[in-house]
Coordinates of N, CA and C in Angstrom, one line a residue:
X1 N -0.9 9.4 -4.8 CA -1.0 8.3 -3.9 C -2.3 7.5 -4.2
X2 N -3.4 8.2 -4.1 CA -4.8 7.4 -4.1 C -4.7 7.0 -6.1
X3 N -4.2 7.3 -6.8 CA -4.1 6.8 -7.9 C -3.4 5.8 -8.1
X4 N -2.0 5.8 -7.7 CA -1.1 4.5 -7.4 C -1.7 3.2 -6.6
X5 N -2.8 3.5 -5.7 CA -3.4 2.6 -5.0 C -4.6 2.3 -6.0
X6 N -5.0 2.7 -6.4 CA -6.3 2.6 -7.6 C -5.8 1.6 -8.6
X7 N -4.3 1.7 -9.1 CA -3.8 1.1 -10.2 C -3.5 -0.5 -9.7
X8 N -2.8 0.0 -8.2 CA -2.4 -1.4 -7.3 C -3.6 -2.5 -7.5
X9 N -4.8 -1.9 -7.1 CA -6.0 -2.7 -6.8 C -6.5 -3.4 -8.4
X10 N -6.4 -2.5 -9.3 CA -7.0 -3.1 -11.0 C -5.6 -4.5 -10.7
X11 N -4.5 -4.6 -10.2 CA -3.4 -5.4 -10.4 C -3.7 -6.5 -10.0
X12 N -4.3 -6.3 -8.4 CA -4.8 -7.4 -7.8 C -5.7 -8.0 -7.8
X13 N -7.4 -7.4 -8.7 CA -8.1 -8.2 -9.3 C -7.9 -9.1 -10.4
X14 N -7.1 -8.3 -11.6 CA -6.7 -9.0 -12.7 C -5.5 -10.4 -11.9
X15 N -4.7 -10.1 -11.4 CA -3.8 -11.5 -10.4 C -5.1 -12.4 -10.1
X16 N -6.2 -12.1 -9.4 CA -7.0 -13.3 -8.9 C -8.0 -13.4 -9.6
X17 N -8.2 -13.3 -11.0 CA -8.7 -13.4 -11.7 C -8.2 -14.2 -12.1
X18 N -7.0 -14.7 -13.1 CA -5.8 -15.3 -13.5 C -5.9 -16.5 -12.7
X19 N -5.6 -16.0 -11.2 CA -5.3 -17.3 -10.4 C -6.6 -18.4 -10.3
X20 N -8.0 -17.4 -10.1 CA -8.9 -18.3 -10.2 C -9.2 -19.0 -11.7
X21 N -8.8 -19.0 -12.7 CA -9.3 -19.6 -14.2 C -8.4 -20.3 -14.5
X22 N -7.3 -20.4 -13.4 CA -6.1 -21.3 -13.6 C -6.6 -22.9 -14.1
X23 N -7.7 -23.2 -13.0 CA -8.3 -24.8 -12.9 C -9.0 -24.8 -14.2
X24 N -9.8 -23.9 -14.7 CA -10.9 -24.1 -15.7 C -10.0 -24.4 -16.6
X25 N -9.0 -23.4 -16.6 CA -7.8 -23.3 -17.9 C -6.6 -25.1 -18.1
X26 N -6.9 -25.4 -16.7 CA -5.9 -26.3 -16.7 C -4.6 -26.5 -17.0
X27 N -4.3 -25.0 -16.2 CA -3.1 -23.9 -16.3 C -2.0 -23.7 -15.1
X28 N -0.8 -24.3 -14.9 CA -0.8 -24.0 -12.7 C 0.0 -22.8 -13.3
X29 N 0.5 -22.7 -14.7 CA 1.3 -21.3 -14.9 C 0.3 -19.9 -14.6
X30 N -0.6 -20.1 -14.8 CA -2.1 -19.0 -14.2 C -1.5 -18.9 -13.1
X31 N -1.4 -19.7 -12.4 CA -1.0 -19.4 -10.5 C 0.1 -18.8 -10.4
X32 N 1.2 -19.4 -11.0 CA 2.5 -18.2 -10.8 C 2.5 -16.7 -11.2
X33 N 1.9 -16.8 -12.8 CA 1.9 -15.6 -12.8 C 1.1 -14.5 -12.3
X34 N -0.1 -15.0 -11.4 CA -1.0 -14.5 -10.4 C -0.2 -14.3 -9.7
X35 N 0.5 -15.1 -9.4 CA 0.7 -14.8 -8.0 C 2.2 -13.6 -8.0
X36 N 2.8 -14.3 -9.3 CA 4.0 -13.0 -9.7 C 3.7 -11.5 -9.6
X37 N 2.4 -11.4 -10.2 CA 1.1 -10.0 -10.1 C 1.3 -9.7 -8.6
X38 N 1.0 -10.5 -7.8 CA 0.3 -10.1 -6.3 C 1.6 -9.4 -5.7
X39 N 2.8 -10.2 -6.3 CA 3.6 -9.8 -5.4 C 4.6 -8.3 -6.3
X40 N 4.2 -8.3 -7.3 CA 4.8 -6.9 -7.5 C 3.9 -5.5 -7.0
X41 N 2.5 -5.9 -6.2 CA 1.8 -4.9 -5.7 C 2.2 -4.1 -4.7
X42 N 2.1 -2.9 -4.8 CA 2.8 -2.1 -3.8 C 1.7 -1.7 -2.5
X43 N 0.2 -2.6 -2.5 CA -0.7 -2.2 -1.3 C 0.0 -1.7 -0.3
X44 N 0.7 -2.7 0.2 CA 1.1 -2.2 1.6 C 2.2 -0.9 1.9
X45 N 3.4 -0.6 1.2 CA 4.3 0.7 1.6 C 2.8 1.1 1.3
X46 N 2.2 1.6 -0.1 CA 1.2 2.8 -0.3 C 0.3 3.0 1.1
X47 N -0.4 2.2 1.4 CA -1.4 1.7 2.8 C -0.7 2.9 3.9
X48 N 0.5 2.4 4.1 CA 1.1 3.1 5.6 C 1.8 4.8 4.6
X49 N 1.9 5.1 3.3 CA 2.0 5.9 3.2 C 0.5 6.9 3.0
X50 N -0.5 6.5 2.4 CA -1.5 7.2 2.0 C -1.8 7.8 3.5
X51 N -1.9 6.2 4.5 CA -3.1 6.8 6.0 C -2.2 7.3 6.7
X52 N -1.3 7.3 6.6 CA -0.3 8.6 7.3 C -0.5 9.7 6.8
X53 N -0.2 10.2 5.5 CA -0.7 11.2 5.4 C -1.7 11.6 5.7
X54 N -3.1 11.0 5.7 CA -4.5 11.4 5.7 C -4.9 11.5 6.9
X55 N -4.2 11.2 8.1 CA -4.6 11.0 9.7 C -4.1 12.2 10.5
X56 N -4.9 12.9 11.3 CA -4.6 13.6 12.2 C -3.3 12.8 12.7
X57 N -2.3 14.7 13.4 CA -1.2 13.8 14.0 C -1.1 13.1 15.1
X58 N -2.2 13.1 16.0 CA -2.0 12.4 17.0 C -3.2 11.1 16.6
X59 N -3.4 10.6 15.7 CA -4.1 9.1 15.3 C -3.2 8.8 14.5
X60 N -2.1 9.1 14.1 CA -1.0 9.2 12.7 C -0.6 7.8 13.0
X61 N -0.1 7.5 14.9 CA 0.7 5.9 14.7 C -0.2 5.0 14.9
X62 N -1.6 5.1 15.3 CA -2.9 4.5 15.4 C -2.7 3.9 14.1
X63 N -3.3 4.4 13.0 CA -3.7 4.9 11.7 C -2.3 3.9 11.0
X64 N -0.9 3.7 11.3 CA -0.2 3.2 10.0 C 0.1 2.0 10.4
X65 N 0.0 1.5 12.0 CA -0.4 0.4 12.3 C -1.5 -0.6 12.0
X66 N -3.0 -0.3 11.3 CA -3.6 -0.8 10.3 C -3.0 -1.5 10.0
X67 N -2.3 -1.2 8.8 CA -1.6 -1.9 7.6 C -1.0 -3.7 8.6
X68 N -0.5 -3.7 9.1 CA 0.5 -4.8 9.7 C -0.8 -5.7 10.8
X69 N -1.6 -4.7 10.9 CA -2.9 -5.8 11.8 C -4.0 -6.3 10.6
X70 N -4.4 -6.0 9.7 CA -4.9 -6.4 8.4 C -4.3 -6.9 7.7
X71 N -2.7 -6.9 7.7 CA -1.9 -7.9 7.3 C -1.7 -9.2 7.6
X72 N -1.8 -9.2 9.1 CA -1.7 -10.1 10.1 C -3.2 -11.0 9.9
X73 N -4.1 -10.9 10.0 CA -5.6 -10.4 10.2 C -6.1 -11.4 8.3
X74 N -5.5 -11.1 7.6 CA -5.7 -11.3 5.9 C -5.1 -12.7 5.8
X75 N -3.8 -12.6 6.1 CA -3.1 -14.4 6.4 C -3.6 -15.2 7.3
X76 N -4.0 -15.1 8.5 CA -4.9 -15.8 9.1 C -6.2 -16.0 8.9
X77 N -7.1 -15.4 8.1 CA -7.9 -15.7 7.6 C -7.9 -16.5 6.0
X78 N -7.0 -16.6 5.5 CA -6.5 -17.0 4.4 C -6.4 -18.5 4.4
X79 N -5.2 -18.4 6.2 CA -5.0 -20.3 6.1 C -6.4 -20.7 6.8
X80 N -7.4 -20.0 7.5 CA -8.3 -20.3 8.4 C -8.6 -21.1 6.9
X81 N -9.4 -20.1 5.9 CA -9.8 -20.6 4.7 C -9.6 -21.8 3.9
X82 N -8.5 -21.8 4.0 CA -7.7 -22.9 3.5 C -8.1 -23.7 3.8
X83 N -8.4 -24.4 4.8 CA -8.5 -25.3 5.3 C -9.6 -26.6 5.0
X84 N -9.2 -28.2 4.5 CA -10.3 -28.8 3.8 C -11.8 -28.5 3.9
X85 N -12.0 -28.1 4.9 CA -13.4 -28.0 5.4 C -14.1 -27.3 4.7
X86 N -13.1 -25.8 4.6 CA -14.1 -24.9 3.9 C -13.4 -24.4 2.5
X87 N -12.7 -23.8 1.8 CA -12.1 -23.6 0.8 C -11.0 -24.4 0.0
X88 N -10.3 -25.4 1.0 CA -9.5 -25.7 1.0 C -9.9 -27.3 -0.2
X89 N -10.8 -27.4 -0.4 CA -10.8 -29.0 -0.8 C -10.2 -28.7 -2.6
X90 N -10.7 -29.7 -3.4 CA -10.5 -29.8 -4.7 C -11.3 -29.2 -5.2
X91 N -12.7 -28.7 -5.1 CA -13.1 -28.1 -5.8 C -13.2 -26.4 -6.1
X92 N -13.0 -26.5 -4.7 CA -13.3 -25.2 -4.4 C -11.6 -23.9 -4.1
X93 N -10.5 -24.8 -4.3 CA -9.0 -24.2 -3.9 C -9.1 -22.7 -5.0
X94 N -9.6 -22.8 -6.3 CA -9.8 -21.7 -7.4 C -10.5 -20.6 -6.9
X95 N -11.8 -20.5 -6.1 CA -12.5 -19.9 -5.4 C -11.4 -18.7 -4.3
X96 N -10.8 -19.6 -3.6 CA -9.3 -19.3 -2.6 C -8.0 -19.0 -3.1
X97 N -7.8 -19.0 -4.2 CA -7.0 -18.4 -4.9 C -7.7 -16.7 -5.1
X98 N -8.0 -16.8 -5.6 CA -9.1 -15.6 -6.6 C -9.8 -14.6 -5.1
X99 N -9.4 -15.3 -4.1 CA -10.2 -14.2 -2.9 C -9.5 -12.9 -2.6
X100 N -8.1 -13.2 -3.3 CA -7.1 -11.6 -2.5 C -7.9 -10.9 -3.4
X101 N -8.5 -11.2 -4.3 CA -9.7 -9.5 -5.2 C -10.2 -9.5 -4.7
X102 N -11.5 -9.8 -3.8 CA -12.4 -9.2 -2.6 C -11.8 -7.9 -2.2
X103 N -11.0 -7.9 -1.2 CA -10.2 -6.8 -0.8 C -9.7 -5.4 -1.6
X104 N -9.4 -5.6 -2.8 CA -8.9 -5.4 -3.6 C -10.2 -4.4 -4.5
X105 N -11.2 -5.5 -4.8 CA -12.2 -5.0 -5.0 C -13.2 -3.7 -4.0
X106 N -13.5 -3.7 -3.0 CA -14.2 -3.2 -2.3 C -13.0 -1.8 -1.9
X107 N -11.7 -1.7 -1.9 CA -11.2 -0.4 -1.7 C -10.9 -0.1 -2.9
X108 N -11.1 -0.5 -4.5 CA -11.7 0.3 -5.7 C -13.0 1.0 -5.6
X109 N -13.9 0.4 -5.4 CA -14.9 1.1 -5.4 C -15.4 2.1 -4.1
X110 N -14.3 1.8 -2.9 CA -14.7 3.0 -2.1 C -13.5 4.2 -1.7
X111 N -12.5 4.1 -2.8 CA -11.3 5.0 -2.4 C -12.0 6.1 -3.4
X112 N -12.1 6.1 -4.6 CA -12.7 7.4 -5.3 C -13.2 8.3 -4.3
X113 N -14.1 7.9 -3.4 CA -14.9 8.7 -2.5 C -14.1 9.6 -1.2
X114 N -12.5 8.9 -1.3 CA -11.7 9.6 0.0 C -10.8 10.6 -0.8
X115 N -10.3 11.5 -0.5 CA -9.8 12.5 -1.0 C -8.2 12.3 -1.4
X116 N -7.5 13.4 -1.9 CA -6.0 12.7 -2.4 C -5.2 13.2 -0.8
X117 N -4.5 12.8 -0.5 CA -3.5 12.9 0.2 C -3.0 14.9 0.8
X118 N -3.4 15.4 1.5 CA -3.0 16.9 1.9 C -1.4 17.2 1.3
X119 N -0.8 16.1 2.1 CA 0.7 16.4 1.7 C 1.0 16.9 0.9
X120 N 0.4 15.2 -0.1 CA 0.7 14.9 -1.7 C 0.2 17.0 -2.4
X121 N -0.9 16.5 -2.3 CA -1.7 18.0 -2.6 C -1.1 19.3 -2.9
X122 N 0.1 19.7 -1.6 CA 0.3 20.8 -1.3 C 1.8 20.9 -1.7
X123 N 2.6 19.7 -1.0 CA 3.7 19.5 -1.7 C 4.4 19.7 -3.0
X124 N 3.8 18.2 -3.7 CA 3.9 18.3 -5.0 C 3.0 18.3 -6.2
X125 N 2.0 18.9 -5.7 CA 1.0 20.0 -6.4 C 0.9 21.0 -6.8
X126 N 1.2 21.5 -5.1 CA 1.5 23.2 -5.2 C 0.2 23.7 -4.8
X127 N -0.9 22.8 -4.5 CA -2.7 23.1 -4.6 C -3.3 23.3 -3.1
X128 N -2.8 24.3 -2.8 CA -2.9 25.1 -1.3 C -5.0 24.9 -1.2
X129 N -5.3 25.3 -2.2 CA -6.7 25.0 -1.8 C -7.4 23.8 -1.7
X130 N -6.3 22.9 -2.6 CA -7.1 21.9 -2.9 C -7.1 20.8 -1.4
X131 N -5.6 21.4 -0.9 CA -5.5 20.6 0.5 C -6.0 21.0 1.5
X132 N -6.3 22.5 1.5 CA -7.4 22.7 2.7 C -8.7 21.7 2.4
X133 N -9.2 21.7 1.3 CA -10.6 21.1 1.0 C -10.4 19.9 1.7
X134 N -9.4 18.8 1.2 CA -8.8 17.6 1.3 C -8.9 17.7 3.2
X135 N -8.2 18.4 3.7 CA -8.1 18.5 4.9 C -9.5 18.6 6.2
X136 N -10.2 19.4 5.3 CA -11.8 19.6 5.8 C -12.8 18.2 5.4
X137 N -12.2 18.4 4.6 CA -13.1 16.9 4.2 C -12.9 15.4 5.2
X138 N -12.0 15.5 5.4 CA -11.1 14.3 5.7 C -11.3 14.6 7.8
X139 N -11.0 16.0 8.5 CA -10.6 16.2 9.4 C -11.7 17.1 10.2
X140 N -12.8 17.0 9.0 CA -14.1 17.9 9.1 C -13.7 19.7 9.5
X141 N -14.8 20.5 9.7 CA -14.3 21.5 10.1 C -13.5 22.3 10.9
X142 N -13.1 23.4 10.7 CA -12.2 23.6 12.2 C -10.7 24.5 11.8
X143 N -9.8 24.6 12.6 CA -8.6 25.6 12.7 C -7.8 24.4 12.2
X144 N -6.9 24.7 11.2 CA -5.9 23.2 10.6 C -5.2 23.7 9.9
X145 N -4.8 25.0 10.1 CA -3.3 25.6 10.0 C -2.6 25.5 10.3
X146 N -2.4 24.9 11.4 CA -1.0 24.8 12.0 C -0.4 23.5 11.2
X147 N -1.6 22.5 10.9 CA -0.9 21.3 10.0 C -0.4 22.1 8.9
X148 N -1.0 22.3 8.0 CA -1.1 23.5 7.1 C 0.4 24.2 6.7
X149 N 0.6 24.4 8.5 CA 1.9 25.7 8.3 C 3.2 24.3 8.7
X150 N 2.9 22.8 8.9 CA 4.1 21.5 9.3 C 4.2 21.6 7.7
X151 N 3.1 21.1 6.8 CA 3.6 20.3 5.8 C 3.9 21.5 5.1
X152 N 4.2 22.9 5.0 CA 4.8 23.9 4.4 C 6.4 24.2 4.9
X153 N 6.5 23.5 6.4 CA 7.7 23.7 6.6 C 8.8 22.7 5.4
X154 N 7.3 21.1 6.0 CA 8.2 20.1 5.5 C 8.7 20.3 3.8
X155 N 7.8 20.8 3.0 CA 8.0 21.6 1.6 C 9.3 22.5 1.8
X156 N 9.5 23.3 2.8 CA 11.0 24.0 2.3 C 12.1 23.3 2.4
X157 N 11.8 21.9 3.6 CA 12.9 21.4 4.1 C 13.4 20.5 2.8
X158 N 12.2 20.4 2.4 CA 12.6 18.8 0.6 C 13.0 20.0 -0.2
X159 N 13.0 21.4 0.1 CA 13.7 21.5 -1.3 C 14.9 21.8 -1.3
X160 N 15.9 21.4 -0.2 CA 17.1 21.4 -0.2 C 17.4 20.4 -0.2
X161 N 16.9 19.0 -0.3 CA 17.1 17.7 -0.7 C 17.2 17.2 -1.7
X162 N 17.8 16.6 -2.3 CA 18.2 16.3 -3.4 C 17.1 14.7 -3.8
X163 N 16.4 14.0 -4.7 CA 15.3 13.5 -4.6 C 16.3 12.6 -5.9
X164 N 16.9 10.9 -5.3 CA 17.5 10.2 -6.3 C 16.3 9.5 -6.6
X165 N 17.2 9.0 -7.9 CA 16.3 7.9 -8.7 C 16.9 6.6 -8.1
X166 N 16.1 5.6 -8.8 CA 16.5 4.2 -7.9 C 17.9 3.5 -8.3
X167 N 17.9 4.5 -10.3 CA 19.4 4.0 -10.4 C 20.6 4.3 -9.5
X168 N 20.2 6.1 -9.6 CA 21.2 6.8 -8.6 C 21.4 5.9 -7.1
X169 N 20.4 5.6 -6.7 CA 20.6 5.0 -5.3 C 21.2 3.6 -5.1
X170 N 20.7 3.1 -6.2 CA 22.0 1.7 -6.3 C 23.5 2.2 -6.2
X171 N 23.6 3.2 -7.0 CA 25.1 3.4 -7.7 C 25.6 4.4 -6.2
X172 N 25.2 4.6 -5.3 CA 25.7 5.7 -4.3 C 26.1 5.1 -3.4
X173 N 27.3 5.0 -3.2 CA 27.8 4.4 -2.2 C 27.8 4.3 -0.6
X174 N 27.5 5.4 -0.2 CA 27.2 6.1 1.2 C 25.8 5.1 1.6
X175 N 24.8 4.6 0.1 CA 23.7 4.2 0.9 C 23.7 2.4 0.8
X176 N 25.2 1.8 0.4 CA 25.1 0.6 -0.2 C 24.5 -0.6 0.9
X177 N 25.3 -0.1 2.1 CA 24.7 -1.4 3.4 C 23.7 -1.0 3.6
X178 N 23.0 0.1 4.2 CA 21.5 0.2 4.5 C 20.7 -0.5 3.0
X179 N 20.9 -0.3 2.0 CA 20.5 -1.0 0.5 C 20.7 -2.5 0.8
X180 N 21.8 -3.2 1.1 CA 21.9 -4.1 1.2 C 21.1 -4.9 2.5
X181 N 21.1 -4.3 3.8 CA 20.4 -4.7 4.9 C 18.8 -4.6 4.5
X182 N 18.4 -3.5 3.4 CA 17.0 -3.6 3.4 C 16.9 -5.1 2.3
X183 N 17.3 -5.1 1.6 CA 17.0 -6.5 0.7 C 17.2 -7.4 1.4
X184 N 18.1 -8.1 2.2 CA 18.2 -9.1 2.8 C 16.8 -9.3 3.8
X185 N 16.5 -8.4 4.3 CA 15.2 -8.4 5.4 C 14.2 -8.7 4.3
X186 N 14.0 -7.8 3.4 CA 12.9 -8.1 2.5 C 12.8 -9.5 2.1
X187 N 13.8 -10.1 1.5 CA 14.3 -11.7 1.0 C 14.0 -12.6 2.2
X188 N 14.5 -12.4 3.2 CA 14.1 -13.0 4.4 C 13.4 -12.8 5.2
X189 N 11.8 -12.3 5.0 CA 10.8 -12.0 5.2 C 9.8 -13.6 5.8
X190 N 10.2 -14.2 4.2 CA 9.3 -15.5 5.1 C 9.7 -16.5 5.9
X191 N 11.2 -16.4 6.5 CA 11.4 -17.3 7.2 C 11.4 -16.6 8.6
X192 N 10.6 -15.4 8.5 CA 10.6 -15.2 10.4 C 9.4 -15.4 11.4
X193 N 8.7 -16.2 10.2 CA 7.4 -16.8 11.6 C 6.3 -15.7 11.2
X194 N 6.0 -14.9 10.5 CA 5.6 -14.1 10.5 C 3.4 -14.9 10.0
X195 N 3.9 -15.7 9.1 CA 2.6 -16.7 8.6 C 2.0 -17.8 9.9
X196 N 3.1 -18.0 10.7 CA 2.7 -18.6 11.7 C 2.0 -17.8 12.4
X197 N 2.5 -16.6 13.0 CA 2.0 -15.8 13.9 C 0.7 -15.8 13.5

């Protein structure tokens, strides 16, 4: 998880990097393909997957709600920016392009320092010690067995699951309308007010 988010973030500085050299370059294809970069970034599922895992269970829906208030919170501050006054003019739009790396930047340099995921760890690791440590570190000291003895249950329960690939899951018919209801939401994401909000 914290490596997939590691890779996410090199994605999104190199994108606003691009996007910002667009002007110098006298390039608007720089901006698409920045911006094609930004949007194949997986921050957000990872976000509500990583701090779910990492959160005590009772801060767990605290904790994945983040993601959708810093979402919220990141576009409003974005069109605030925008705006002629302060980012928004001619000179300075390359500056405001190039800002989604701020963010991007600063959880590179401070995710190394947070541990990998307990789940991930114990799950599909197999590294019983390495997720107590992960667990102490993260949940400080104390009795955390009983989490310990959830994500061991949840380990026997996945292994009577069967774990598709994404071809398999196109091609499976049982899952085609939920498949189809998630793309359409996804696709129609920007027209629900969500940038206004």
């Amino acid at each position: 998880r914290k490596k997939c988010l590691l890779c996410t973030n090199v994605l999104m500085i190199v994108a606003a990097s691009i996007m910002g050299c667009s002007k110098m370059s006298q390039s608007f294809e720089m901006i698409l393909i920045g911006r094609f970069m930004c949007g194949l970034s997986l921050c957000v599922p990872l976000h509500h997957q990583y701090v779910g895992e990492i959160s005590p269970k009772k801060l767990r829906g605290f904790a994945n709600s983040t993601s959708s208030f810093f979402w919220s919170l990141g576009k409003a501050v974005g069109q605030i920016s925008g705006q002629r006054e302060l980012l928004g003019s001619q000179a300075l739009w390359p500056m405001l392009m190039a800002s989604c790396g701020f963010p991007a930047l600063v959880q590179l340099v401070t995710l190394p320092f947070f541990p990998e995921s307990p789940p991930y760890l114990l799950m599909h690791k197999g590294d019983q010690e390495g997720c107590k440590k992960a667990i102490r570190q993260l949940w400080g000291e104390g009795q955390h067995q009983a989490e310990i003895d959830d994500i061991m249950k949840e380990k026997a329960t996945m292994k009577n699951t069967k774990i598709l690939s994404v071809l398999e899951l196109v091609k499976e018919p049982a899952f085609r309308w939920q498949l189809y209801m998630i793309v359409v939401l996804t696709a129609t994401i920007q027209l629900c007010g969500i940038n206004a909000v």
